[in-house]
Coordinates of N, CA and C in Angstrom, one line a residue:
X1 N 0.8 -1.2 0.0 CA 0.0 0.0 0.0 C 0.9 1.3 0.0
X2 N 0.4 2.8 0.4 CA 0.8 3.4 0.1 C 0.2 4.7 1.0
X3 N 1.0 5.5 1.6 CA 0.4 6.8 2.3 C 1.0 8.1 1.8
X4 N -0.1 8.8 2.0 CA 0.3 10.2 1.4 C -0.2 11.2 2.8
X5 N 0.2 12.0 3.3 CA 0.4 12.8 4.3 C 0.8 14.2 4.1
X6 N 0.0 15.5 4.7 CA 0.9 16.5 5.3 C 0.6 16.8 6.9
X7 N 0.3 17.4 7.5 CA 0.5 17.9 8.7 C -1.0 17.4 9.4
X8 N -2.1 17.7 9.2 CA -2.9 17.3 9.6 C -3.8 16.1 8.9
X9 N -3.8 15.6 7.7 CA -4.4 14.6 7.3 C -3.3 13.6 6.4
X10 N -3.8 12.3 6.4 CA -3.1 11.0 5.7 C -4.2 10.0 5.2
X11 N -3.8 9.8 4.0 CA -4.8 9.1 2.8 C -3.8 7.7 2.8
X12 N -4.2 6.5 2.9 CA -3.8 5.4 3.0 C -4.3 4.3 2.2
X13 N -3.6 4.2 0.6 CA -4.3 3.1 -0.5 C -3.8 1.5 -0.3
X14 N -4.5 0.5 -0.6 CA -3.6 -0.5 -0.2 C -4.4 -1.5 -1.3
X15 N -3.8 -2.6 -0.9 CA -4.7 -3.7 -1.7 C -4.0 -5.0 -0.6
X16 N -4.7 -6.0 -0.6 CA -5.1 -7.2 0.3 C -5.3 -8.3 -0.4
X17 N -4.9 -9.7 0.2 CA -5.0 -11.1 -0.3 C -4.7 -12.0 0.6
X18 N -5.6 -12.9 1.3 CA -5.5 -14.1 1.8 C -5.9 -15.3 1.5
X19 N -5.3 -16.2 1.7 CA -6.3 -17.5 1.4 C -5.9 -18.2 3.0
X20 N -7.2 -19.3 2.8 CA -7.3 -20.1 3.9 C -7.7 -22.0 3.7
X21 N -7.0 -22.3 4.3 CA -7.2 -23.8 3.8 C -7.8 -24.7 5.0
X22 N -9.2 -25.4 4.8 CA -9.7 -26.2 5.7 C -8.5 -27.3 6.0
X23 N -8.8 -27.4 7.3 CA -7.7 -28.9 8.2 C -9.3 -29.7 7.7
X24 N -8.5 -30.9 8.0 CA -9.8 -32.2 7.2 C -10.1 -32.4 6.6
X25 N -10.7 -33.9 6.0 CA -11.0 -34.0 4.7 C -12.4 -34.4 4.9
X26 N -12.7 -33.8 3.7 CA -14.0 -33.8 3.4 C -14.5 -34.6 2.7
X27 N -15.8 -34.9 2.6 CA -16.6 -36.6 2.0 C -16.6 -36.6 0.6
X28 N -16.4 -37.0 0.1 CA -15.7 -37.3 -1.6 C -17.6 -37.5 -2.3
X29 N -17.7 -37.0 -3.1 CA -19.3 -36.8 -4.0 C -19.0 -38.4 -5.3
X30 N -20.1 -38.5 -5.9 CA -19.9 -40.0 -6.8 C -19.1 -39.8 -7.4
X31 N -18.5 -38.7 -8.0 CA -18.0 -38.1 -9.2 C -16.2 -38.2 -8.6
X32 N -16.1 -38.2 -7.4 CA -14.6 -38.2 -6.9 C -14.1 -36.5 -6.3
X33 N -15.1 -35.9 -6.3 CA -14.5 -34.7 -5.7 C -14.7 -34.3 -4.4
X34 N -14.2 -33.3 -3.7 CA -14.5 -33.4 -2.4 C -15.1 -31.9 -2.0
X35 N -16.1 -31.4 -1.8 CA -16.3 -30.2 -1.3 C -15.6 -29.9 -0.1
X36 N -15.1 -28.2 -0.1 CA -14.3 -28.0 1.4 C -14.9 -26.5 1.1
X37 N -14.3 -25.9 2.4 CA -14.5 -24.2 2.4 C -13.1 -23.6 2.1
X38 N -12.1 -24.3 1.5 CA -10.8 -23.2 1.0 C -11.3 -22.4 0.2
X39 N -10.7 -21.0 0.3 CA -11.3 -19.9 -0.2 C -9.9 -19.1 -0.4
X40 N -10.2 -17.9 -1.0 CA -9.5 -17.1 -1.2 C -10.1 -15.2 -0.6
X41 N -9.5 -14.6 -0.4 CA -9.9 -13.5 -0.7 C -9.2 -12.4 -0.9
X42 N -9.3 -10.9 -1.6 CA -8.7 -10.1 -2.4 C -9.6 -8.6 -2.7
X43 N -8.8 -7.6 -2.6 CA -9.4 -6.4 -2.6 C -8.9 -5.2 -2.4
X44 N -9.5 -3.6 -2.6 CA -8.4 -2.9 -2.0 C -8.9 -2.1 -0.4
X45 N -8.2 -1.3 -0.3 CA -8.8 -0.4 1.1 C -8.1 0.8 1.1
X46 N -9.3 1.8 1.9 CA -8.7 3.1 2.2 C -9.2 3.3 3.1
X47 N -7.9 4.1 3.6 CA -8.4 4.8 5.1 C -8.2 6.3 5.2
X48 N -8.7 7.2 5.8 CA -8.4 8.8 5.5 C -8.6 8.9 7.5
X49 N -7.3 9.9 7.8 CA -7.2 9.7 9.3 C -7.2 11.3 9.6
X50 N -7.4 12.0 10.2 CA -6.9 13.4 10.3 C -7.3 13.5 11.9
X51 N -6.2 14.2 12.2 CA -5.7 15.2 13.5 C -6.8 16.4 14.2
X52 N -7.1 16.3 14.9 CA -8.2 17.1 15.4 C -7.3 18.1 16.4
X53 N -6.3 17.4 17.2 CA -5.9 18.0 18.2 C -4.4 17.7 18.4
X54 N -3.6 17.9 19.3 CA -2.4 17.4 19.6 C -2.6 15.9 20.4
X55 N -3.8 15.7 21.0 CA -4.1 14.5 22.0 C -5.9 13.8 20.9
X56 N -6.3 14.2 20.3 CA -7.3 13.0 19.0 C -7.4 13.2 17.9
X57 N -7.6 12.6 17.5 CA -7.8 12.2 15.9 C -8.8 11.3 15.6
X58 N -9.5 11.4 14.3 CA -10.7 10.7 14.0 C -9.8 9.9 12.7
X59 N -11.0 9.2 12.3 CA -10.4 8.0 11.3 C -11.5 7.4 10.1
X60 N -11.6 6.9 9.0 CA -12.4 6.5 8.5 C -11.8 5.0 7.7
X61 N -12.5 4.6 7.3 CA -12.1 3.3 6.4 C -12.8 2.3 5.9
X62 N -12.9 2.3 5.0 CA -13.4 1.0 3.7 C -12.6 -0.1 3.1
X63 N -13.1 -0.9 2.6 CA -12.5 -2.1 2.0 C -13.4 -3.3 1.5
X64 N -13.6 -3.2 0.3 CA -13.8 -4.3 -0.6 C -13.5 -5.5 -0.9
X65 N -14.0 -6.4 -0.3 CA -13.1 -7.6 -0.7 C -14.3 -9.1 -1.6
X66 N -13.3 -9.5 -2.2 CA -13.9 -10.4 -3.0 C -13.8 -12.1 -2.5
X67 N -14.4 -12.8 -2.0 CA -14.5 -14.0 -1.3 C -15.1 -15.1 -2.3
X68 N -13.9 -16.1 -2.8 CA -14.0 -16.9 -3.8 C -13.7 -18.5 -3.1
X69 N -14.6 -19.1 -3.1 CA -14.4 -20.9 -2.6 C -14.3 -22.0 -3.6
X70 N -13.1 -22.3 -3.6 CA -12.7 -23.1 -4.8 C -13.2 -24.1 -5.2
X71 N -13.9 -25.4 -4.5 CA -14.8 -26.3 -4.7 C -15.8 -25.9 -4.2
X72 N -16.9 -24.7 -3.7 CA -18.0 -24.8 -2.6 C -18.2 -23.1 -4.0
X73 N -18.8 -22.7 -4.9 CA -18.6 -21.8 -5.1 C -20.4 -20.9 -5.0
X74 N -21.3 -22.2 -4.3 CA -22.4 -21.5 -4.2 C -22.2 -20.2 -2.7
X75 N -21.3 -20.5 -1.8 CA -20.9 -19.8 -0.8 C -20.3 -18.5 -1.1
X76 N -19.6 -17.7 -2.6 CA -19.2 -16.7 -3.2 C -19.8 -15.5 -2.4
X77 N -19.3 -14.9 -2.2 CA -19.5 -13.3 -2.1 C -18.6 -12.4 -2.3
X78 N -19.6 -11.0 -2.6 CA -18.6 -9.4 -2.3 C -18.8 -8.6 -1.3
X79 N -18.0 -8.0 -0.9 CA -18.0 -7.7 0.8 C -17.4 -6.2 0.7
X80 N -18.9 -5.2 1.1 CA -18.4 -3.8 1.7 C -18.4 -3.8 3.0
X81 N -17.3 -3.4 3.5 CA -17.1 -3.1 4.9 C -16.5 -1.8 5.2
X82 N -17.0 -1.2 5.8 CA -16.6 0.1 6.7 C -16.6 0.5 7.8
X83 N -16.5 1.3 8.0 CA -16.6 2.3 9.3 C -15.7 3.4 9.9
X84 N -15.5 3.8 10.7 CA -15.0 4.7 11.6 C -14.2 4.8 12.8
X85 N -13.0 5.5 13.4 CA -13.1 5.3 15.1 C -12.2 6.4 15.4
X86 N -12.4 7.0 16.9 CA -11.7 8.3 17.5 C -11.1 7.9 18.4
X87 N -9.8 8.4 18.2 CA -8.6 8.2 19.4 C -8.9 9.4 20.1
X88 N -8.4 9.6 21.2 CA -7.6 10.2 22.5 C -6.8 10.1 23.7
X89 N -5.7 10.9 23.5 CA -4.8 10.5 24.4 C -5.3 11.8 25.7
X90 N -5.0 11.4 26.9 CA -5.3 12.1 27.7 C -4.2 12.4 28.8
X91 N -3.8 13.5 29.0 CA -2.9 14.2 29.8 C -3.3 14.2 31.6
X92 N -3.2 13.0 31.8 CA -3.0 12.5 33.2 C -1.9 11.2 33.8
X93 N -2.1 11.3 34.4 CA -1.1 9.9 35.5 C -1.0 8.7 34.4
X94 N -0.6 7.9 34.1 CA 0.2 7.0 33.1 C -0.5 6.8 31.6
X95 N -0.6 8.5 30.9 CA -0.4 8.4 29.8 C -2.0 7.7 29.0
X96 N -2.9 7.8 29.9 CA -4.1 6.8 29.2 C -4.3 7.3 27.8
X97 N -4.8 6.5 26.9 CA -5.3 6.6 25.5 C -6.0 5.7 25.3
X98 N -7.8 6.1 24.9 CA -8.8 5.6 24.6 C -8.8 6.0 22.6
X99 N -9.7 4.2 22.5 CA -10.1 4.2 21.2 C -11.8 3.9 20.9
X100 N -12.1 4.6 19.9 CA -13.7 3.8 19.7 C -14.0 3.6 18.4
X101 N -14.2 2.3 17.8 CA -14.5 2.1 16.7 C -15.8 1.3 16.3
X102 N -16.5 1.7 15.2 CA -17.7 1.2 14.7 C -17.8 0.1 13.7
X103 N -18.4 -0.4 12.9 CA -17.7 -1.1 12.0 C -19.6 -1.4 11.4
X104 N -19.6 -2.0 10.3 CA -20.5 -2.3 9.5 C -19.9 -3.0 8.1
X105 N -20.5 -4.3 7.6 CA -20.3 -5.1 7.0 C -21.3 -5.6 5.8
X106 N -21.9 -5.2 5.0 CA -22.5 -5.9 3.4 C -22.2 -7.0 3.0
X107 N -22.4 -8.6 2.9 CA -21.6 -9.6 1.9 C -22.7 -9.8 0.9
X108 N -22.7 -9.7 0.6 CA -24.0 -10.2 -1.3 C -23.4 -10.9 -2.0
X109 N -24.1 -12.6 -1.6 CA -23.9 -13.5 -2.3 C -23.8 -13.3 -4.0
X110 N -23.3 -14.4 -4.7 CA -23.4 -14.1 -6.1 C -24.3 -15.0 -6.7
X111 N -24.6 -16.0 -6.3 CA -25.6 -16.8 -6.5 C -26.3 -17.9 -5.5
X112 N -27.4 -18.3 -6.1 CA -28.3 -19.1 -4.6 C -28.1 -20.3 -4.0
X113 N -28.5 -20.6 -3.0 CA -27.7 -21.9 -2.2 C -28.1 -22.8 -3.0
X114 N -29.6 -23.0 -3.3 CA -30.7 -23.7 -3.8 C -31.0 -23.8 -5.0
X115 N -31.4 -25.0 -5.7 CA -32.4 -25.0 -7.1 C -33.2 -24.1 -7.0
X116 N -34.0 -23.9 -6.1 CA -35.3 -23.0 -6.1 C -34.8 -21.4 -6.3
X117 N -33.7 -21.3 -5.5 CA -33.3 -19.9 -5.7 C -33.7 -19.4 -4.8
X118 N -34.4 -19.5 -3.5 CA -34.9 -19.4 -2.4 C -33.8 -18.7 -1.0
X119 N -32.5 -19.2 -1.4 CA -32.0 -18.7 0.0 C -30.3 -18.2 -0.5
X120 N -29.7 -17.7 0.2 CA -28.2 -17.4 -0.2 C -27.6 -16.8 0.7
X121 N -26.4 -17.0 0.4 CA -25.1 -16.5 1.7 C -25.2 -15.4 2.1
X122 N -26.4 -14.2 1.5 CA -26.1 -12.7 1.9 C -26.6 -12.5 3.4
X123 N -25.4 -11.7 3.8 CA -25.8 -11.2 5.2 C -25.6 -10.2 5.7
X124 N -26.0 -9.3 6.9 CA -25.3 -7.8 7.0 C -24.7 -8.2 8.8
X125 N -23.7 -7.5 9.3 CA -22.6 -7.5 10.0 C -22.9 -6.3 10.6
X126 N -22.8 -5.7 12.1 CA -22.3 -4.4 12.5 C -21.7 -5.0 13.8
X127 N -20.5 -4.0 14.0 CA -19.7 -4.4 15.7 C -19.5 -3.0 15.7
X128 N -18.5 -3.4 16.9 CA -17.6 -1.8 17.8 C -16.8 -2.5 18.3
X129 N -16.0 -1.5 18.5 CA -14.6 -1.9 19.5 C -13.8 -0.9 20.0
X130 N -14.0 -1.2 21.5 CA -13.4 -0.3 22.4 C -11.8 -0.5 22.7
X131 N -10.9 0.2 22.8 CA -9.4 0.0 23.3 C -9.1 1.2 24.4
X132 N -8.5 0.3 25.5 CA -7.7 1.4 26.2 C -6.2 0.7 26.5
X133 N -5.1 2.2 26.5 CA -4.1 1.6 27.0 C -3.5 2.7 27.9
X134 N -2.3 1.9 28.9 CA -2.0 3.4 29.9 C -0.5 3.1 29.9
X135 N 0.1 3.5 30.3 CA 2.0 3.6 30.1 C 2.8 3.7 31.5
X136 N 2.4 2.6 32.7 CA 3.0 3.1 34.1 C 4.2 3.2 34.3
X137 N 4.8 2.9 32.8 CA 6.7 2.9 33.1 C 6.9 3.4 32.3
X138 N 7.7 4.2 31.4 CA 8.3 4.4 30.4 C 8.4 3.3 29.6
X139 N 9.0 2.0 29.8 CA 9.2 1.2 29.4 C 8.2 0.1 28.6
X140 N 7.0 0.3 29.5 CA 6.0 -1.0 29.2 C 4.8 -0.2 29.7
X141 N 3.8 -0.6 27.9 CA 2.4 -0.7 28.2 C 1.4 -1.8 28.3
X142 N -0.2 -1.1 29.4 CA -1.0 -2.6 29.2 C -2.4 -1.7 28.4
X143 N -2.7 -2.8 28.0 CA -4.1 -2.5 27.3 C -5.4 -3.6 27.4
X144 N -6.5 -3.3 27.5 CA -7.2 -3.9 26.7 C -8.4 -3.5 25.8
X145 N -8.8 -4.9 25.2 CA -9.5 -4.1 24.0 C -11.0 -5.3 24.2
X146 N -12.1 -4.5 24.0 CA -13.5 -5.3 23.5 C -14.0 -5.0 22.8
X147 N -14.7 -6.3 21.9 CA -15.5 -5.7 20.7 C -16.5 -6.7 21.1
X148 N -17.8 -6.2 19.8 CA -19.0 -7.1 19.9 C -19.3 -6.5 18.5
X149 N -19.4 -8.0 17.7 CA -20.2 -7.8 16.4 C -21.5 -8.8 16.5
X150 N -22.3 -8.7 15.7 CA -23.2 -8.9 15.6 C -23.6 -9.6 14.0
X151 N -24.3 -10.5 14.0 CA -24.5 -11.3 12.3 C -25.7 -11.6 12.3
X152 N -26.7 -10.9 11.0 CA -28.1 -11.2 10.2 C -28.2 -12.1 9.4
X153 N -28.1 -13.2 8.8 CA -28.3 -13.3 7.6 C -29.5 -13.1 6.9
X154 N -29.3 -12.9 5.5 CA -30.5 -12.1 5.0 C -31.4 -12.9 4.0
X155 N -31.5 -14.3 4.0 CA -32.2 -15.2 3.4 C -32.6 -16.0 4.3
X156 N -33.9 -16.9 4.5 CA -34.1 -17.7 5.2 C -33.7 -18.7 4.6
X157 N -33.0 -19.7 5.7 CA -32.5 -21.0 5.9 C -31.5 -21.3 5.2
X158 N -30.7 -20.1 5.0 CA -29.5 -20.3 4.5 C -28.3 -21.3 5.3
X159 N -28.7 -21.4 6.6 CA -27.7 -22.4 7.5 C -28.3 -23.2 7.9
X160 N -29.8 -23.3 8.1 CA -30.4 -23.9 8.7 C -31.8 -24.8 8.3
X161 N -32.2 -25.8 7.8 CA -33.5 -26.2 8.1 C -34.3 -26.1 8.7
X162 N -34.3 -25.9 10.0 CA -35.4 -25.5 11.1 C -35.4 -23.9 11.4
X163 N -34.0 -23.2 11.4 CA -34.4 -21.8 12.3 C -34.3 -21.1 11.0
X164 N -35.1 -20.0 10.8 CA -35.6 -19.5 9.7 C -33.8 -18.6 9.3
X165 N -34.1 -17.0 10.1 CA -32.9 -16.5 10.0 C -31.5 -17.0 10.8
X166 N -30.7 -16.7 10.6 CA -29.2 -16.8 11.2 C -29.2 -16.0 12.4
X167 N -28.8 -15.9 13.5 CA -28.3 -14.9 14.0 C -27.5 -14.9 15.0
X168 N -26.3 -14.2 15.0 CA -25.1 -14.9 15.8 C -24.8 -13.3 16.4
X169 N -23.9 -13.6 17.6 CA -23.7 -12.6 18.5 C -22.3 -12.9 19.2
X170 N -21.1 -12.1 18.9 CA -19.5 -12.5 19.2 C -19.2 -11.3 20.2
X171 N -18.4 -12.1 21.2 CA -17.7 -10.8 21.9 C -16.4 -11.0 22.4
X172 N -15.5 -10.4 22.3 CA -14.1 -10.8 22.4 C -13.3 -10.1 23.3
X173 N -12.7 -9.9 24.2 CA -12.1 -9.2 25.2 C -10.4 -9.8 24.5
X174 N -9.0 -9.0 25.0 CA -8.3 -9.2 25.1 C -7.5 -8.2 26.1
X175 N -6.4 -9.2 26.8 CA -5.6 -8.4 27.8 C -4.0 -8.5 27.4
X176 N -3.2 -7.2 27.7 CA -1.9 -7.8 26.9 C -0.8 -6.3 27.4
X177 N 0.4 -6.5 26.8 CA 0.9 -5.7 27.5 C 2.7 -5.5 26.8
X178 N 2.8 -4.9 26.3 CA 4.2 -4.6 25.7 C 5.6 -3.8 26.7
X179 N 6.3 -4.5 26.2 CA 7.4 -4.7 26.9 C 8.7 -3.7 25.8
X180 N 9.2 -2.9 26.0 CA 10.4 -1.9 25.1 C 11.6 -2.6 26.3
X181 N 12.3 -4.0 26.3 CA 13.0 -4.3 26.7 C 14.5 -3.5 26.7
X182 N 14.4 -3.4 24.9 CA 15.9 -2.8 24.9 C 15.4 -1.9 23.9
X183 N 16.1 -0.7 23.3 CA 15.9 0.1 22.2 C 15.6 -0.5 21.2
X184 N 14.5 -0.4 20.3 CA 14.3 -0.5 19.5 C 13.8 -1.8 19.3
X185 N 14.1 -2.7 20.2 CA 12.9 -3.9 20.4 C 12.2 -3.8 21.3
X186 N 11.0 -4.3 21.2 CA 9.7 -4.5 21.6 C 8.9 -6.2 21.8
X187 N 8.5 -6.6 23.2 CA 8.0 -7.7 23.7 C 6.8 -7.7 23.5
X188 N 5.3 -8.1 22.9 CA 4.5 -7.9 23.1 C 3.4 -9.4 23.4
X189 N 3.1 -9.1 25.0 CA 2.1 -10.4 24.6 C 0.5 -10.2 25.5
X190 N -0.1 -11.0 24.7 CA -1.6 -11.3 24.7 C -2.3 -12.5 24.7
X191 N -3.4 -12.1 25.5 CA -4.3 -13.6 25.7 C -6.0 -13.0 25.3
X192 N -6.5 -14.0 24.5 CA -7.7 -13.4 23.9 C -9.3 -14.2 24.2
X193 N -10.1 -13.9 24.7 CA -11.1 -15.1 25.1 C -12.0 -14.4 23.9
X194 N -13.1 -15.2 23.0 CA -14.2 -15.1 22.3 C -15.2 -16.0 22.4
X195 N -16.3 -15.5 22.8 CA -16.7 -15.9 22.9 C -18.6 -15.8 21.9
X196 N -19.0 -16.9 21.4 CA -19.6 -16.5 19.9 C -20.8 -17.5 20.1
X197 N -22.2 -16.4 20.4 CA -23.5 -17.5 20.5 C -24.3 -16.9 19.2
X198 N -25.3 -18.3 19.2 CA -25.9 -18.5 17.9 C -27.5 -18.6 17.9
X199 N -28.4 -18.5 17.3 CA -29.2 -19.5 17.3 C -29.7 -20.6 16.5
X200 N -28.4 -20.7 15.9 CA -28.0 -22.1 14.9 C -26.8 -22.7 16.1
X201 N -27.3 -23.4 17.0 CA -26.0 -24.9 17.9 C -24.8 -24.6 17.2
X202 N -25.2 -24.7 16.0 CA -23.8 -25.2 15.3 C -22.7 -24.3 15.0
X203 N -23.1 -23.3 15.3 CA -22.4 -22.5 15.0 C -21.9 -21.0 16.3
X204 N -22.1 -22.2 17.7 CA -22.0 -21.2 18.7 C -20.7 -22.0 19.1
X205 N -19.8 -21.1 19.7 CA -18.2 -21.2 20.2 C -17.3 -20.3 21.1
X206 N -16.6 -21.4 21.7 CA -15.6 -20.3 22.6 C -14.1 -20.7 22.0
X207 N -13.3 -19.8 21.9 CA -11.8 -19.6 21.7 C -11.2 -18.9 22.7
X208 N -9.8 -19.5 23.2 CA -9.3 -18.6 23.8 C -7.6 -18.4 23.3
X209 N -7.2 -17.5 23.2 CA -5.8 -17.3 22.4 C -4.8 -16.8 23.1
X210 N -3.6 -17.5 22.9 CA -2.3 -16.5 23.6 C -1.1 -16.3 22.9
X211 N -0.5 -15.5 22.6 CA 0.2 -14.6 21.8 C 1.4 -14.4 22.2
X212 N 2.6 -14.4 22.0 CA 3.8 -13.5 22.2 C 4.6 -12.9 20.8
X213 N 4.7 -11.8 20.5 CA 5.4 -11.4 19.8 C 6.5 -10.4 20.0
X214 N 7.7 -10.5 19.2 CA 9.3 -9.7 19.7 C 9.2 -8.8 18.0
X215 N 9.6 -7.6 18.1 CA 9.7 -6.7 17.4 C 10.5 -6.0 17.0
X216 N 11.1 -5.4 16.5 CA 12.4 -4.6 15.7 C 12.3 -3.4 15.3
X217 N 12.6 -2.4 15.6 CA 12.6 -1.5 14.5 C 13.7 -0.9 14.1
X218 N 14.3 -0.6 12.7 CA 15.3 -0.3 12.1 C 15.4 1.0 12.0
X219 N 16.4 2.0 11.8 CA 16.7 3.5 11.8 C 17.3 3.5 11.1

């Protein structure tokens, strides 16, 4: 990607690509093939950030992405996603700096689950996500962060035979804490709980994650 900047505002172009590969194998059809969910996805994004103050700044951001499933391709979609979030840093005792972000999500299938044409992958998305972090040493900060998104889908019985719409409800906390051990490296670790209900069974879950990462930066 790419930023452009002067004193108060920065325009940020980029472009994106992941793919993801199911662990397991999946039940082989008469023909010899196997349906899975490996997918791809690809797009660009912009963000436009500007300076309000010496201590916040507001933010915006979009991103397009195209979500392609290599054997499963009734699952296809295109994906608007946006939103917004405002920093501030605040001039008291260890440095606190709050974040708030919005978020909203579009996927519009490309075609139907069904012969009938009756139902399809489209669904709409909105979360938030709160961050705080505070600085009690010079050396090392702690933070945490929670979000909660929220999932419609917009066809009936697109996941389900018995429950008409989809509708799932995620919330995620993480605690974590960086470490500037020596100049110019950085310790950073984290532990993440999610926890994600449904009213499709199948699709309700807890994860919990733990993280260490070491950092570099070059002059």
């Amino acid at each position: 990607g790419f930023t452009f900047a002067n004193e108060r505002d920065s325009l940020k172009l980029g472009a994106q690509g992941s793919r993801y590969y199911q662990e397991g194998a999946a039940p082989s059809n008469p023909d010899g093939t196997a349906i899975n969910n490996d997918r791809r996805s690809i797009g660009p994004a912009v963000e436009w950030r500007r300076v309000l103050s010496a201590n916040s700044q507001v933010a915006a951001f979009a991103q397009l992405n195209e979500q392609r499933f290599q054997t499963n391709n009734i699952q296809d979609f295109n994906q608007k996603l946006y939103g917004a979030q405002y920093l501030r840093a605040f001039e008291a005792r260890w440095k606190p700096v709050a974040l708030v972000m919005a978020f909203a999500s579009r996927d519009r299938a490309l075609r139907p689950l069904n012969a009938a044409g009756t139902s399809d992958a489209s669904k709409s998305i909105i979360g938030y996500r709160m961050y705080a972090q505070v600085t009690p040493v010079s050396a090392a900060d702690a933070f945490v962060s929670v979000g909660h998104t929220e999932r419609e889908d917009d066809s009936q019985f697109s996941r389900s035979s018995v429950v008409g719409y989809g509708k799932d409800r995620t919330v995620d906390i993480t605690l974590g804490a960086n470490w500037r051990f020596q100049p110019s490296w950085t310790l950073r670790a984290q532990a993440t709980h999610t926890d994600g209900r449904s009213n499709i069974p199948l699709f309700s879950f807890t994860r919990n994650e733990l993280s260490v990462n070491v950092r570099r930066d070059f002059q």
